[in-house]
mmCIF file of C-alpha atoms in Angstrom:
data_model
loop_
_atom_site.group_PDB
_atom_site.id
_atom_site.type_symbol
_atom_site.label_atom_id
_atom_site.label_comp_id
_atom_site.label_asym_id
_atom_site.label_seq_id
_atom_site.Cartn_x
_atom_site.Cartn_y
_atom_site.Cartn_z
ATOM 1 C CA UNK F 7 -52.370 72.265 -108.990
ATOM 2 C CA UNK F 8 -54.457 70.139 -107.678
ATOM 3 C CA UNK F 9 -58.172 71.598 -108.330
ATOM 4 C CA UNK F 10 -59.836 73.756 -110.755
ATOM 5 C CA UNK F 11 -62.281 76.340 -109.728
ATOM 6 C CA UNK F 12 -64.670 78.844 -111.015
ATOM 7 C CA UNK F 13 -65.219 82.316 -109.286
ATOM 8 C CA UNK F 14 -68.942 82.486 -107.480
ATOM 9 C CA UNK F 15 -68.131 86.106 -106.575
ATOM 10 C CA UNK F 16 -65.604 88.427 -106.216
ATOM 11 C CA UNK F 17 -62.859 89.987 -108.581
ATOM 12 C CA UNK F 18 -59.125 88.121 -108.569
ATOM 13 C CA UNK F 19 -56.070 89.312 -110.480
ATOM 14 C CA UNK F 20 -54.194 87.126 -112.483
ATOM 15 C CA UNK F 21 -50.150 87.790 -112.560
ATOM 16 C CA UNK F 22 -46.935 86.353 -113.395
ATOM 17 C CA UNK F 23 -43.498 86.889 -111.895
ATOM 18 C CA UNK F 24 -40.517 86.659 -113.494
ATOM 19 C CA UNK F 25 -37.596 85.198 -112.188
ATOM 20 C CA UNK F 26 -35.530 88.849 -111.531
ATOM 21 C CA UNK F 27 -39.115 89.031 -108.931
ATOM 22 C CA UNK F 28 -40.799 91.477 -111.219
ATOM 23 C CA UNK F 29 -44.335 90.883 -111.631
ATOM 24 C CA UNK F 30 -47.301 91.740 -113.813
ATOM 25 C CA UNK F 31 -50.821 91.288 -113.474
ATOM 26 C CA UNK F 32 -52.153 89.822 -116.688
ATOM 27 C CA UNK F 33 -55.738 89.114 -115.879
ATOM 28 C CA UNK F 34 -58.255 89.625 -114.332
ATOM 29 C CA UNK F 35 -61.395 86.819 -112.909
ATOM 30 C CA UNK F 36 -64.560 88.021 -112.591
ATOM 31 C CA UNK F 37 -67.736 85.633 -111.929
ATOM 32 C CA UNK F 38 -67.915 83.041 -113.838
ATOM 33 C CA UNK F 39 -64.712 82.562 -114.674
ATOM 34 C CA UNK F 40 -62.868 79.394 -114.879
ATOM 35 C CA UNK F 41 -59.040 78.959 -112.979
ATOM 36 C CA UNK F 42 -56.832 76.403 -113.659
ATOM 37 C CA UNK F 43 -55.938 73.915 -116.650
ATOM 38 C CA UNK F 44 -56.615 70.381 -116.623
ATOM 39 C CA UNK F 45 -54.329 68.412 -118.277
ATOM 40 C CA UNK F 46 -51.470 70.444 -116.457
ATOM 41 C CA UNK F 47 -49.791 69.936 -113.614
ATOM 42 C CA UNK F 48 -48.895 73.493 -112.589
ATOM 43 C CA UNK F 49 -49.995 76.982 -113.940
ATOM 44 C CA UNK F 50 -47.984 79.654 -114.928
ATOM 45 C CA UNK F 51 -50.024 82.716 -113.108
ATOM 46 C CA UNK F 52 -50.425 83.367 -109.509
ATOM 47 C CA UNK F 53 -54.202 84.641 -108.287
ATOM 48 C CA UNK F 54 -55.059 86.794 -105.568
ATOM 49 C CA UNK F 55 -58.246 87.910 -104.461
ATOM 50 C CA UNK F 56 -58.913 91.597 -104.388
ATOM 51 C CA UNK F 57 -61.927 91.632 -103.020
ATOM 52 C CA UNK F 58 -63.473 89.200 -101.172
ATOM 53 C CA UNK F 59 -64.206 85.895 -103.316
ATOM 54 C CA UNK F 60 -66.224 83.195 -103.478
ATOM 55 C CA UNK F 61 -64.669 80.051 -105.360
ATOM 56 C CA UNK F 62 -66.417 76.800 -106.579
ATOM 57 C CA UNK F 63 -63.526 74.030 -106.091
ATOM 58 C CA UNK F 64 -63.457 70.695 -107.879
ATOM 59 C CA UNK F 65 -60.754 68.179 -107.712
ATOM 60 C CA UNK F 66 -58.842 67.904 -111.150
ATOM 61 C CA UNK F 67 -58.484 64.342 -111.599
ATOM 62 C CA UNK F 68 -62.276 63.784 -110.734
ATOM 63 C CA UNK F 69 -63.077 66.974 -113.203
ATOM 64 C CA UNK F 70 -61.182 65.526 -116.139
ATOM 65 C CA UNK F 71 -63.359 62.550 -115.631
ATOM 66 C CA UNK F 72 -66.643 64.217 -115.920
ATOM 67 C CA UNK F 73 -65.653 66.065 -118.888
ATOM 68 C CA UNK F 74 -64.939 62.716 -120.644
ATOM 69 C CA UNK F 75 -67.960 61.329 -119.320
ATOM 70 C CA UNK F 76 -70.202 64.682 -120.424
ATOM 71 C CA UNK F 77 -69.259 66.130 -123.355
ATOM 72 C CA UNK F 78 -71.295 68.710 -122.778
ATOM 73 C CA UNK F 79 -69.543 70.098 -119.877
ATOM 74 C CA UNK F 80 -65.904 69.512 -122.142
ATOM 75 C CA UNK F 81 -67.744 71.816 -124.706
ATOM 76 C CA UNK F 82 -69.084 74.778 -122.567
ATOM 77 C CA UNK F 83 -65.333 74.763 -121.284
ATOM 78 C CA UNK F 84 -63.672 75.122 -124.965
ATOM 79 C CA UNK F 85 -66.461 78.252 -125.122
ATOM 80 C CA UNK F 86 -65.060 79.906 -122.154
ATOM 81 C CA UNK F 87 -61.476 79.244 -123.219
ATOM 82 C CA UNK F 88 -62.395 80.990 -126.769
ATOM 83 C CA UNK F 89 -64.065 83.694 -124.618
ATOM 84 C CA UNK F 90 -60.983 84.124 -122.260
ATOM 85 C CA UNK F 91 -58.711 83.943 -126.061
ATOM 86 C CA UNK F 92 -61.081 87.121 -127.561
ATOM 87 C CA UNK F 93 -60.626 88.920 -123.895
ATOM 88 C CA UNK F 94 -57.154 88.901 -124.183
ATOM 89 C CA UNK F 95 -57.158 89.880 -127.684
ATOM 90 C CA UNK F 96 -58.792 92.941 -127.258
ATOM 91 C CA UNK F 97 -56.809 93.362 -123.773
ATOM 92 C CA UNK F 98 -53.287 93.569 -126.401
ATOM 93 C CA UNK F 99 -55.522 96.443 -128.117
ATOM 94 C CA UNK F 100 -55.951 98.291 -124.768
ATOM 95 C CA UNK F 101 -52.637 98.117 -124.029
ATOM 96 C CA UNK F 102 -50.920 98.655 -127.192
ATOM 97 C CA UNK F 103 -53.209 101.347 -129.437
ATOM 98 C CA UNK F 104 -55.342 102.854 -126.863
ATOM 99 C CA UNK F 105 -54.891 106.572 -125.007
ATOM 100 C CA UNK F 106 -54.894 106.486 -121.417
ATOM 101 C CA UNK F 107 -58.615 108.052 -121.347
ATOM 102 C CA UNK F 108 -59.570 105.209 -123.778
ATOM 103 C CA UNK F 109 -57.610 102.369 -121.668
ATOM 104 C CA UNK F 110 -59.615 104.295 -118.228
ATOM 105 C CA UNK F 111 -63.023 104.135 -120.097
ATOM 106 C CA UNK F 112 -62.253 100.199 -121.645
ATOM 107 C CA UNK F 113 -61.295 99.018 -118.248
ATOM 108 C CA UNK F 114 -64.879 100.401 -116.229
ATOM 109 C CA UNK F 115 -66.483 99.071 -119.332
ATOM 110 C CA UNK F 116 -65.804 96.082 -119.591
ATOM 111 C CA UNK F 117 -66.265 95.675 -115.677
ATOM 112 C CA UNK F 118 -70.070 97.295 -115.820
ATOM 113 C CA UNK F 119 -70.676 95.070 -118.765
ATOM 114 C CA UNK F 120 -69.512 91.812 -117.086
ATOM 115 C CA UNK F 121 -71.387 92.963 -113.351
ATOM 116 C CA UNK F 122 -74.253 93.230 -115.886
ATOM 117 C CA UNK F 123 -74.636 90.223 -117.301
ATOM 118 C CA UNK F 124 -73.827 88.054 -114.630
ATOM 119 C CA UNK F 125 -76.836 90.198 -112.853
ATOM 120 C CA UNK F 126 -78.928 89.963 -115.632
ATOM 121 C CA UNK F 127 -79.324 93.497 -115.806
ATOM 122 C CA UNK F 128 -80.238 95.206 -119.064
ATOM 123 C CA UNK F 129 -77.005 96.615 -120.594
ATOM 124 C CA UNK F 130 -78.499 99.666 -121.737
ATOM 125 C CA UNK F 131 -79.611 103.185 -119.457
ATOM 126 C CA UNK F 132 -77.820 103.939 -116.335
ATOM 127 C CA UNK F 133 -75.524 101.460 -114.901
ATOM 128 C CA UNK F 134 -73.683 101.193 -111.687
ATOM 129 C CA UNK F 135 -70.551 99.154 -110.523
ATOM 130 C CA UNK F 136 -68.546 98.827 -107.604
ATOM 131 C CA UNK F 137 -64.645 98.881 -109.258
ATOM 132 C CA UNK F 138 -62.799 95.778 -107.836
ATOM 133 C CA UNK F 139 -59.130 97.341 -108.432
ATOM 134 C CA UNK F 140 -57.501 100.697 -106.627
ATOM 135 C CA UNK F 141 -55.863 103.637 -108.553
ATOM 136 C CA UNK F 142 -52.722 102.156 -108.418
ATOM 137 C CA UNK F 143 -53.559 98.596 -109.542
ATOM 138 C CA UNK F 144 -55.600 99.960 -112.287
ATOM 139 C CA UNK F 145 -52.586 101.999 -113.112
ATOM 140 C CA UNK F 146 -50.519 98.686 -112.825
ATOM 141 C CA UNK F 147 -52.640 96.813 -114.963
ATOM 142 C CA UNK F 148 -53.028 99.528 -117.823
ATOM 143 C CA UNK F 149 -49.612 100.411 -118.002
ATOM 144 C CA UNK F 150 -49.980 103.735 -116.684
ATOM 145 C CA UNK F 151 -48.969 106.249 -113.668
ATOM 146 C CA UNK F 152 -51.326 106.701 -110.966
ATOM 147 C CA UNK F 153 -51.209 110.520 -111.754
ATOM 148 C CA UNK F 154 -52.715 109.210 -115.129
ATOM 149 C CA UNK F 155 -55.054 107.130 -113.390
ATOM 150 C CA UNK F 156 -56.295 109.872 -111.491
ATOM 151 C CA UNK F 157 -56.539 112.884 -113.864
ATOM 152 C CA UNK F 158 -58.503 110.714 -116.470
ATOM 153 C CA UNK F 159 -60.738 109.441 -113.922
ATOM 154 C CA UNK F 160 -61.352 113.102 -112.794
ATOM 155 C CA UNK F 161 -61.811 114.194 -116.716
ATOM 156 C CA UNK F 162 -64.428 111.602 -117.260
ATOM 157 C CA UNK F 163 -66.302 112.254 -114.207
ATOM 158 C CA UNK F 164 -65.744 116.683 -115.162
ATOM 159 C CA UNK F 165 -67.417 115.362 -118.817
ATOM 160 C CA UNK F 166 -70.467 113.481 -117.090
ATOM 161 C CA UNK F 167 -69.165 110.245 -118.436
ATOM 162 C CA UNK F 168 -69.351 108.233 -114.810
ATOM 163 C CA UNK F 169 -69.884 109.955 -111.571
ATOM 164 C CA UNK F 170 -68.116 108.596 -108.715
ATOM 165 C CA UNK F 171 -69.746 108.119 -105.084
ATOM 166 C CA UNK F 172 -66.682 107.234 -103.168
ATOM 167 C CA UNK F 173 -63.400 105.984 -104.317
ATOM 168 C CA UNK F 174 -64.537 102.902 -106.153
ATOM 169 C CA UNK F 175 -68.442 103.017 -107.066
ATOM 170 C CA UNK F 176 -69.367 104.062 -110.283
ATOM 171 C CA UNK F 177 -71.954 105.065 -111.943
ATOM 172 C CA UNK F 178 -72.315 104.736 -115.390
ATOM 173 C CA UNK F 179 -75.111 107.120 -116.996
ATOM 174 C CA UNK F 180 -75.262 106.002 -120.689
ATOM 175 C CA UNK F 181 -73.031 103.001 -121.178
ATOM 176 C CA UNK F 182 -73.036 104.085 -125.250
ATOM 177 C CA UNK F 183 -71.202 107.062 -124.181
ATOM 178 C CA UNK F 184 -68.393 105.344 -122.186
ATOM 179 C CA UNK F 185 -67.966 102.837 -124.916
ATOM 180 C CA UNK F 186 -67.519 106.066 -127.216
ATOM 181 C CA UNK F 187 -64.890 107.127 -124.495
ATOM 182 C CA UNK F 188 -63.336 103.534 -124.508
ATOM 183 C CA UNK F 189 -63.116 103.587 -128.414
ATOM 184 C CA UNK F 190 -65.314 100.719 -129.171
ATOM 185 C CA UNK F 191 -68.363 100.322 -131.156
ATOM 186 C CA UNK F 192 -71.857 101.968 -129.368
ATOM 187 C CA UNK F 193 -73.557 99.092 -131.119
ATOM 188 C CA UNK F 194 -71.357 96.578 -128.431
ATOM 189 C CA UNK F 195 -68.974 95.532 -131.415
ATOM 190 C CA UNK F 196 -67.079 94.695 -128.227
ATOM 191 C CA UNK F 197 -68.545 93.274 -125.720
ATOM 192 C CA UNK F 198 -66.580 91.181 -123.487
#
């Protein structure tokens, strides 16, 4: 690794293989997000665009630098690191205590939420997001079957949760409501 990089636009998954060649996605970067560790010389994850991404690269040994020299810039990257730590917190919920209607709901949420504020859009009232992942990678990444996928897709659209224009853009009538369907607090108790 020689560079770190933040995501301009675009949606990336983060995965690991493991050394039978089985592999995992265990992220995902949305805008804003910060790839790569400095300090290290390699990274454990490999990232791949899905859609089509915009990256901000700096070199590392130049970045480590500037974050002596500005402590400022060392501190707003210990706040994204925290952020990334809660993320993947409540990503081990998902996976390990939600139903597959909850993990379906979580997963749009927390997408819409993030398009949001990186838009500056109001997070309340209708909402609409364009869903960076197929069936089957959403399926990968929840830990489900793309029948499951599917069918709780289909039941949140029959329920008037989202409505779907297409196979990826959704739109998102009353965000409480799909955080009801995701399991999480209406009042944003967890916001990403």
């Amino acid at each position: 690794m020689s560079s770190v990089r933040n995501v301009l636009s675009g949606i990336a998954s983060l995965t690991q293989t493991m050394e039978d060649g089985r592999r995992q996605m265990v992220g995902l970067l949305l805008p804003s997000d910060f790839v790569g560790r400095p300090g290290r010389s390699a990274a454990a994850f490999d990232v791949t665009a899905t859609t089509d991404l915009v990256m901000c690269c700096f070199r590392k040994k130049p970045f480590e630098e500037m974050m002596s020299a500005t402590p400022h810039v060392a501190q707003r990257l210990l706040e994204m690191t925290l952020d990334e730590l809660d993320a993947a917190r409540e990503w081990m919920l998902l996976l390990g205590r939600k139903t597959a209607r909850e993990k379906i709901a979580s997963l749009i949420s927390i997408i819409a939420r993030r398009d949001a504020a990186l838009h500056l859009r109001k997070r309340t009232g209708p909402l609409s997001v364009d869903l960076p992942l197929t069936r089957e990678e959403m399926a990968d990444y929840l830990g489900l079957t793309l029948e499951t996928v599917s069918r709780q897709i289909s039941a949140l659209k029959k329920d008037g949760v989202i409505t779907l224009e297409g196979n990826r853009h959704v739109l998102i009538p009353d965000i409480d409501r799909l955080l009801e369907e995701a399991g999480d607090d209406s009042d944003g108790g967890m916001l990403v």
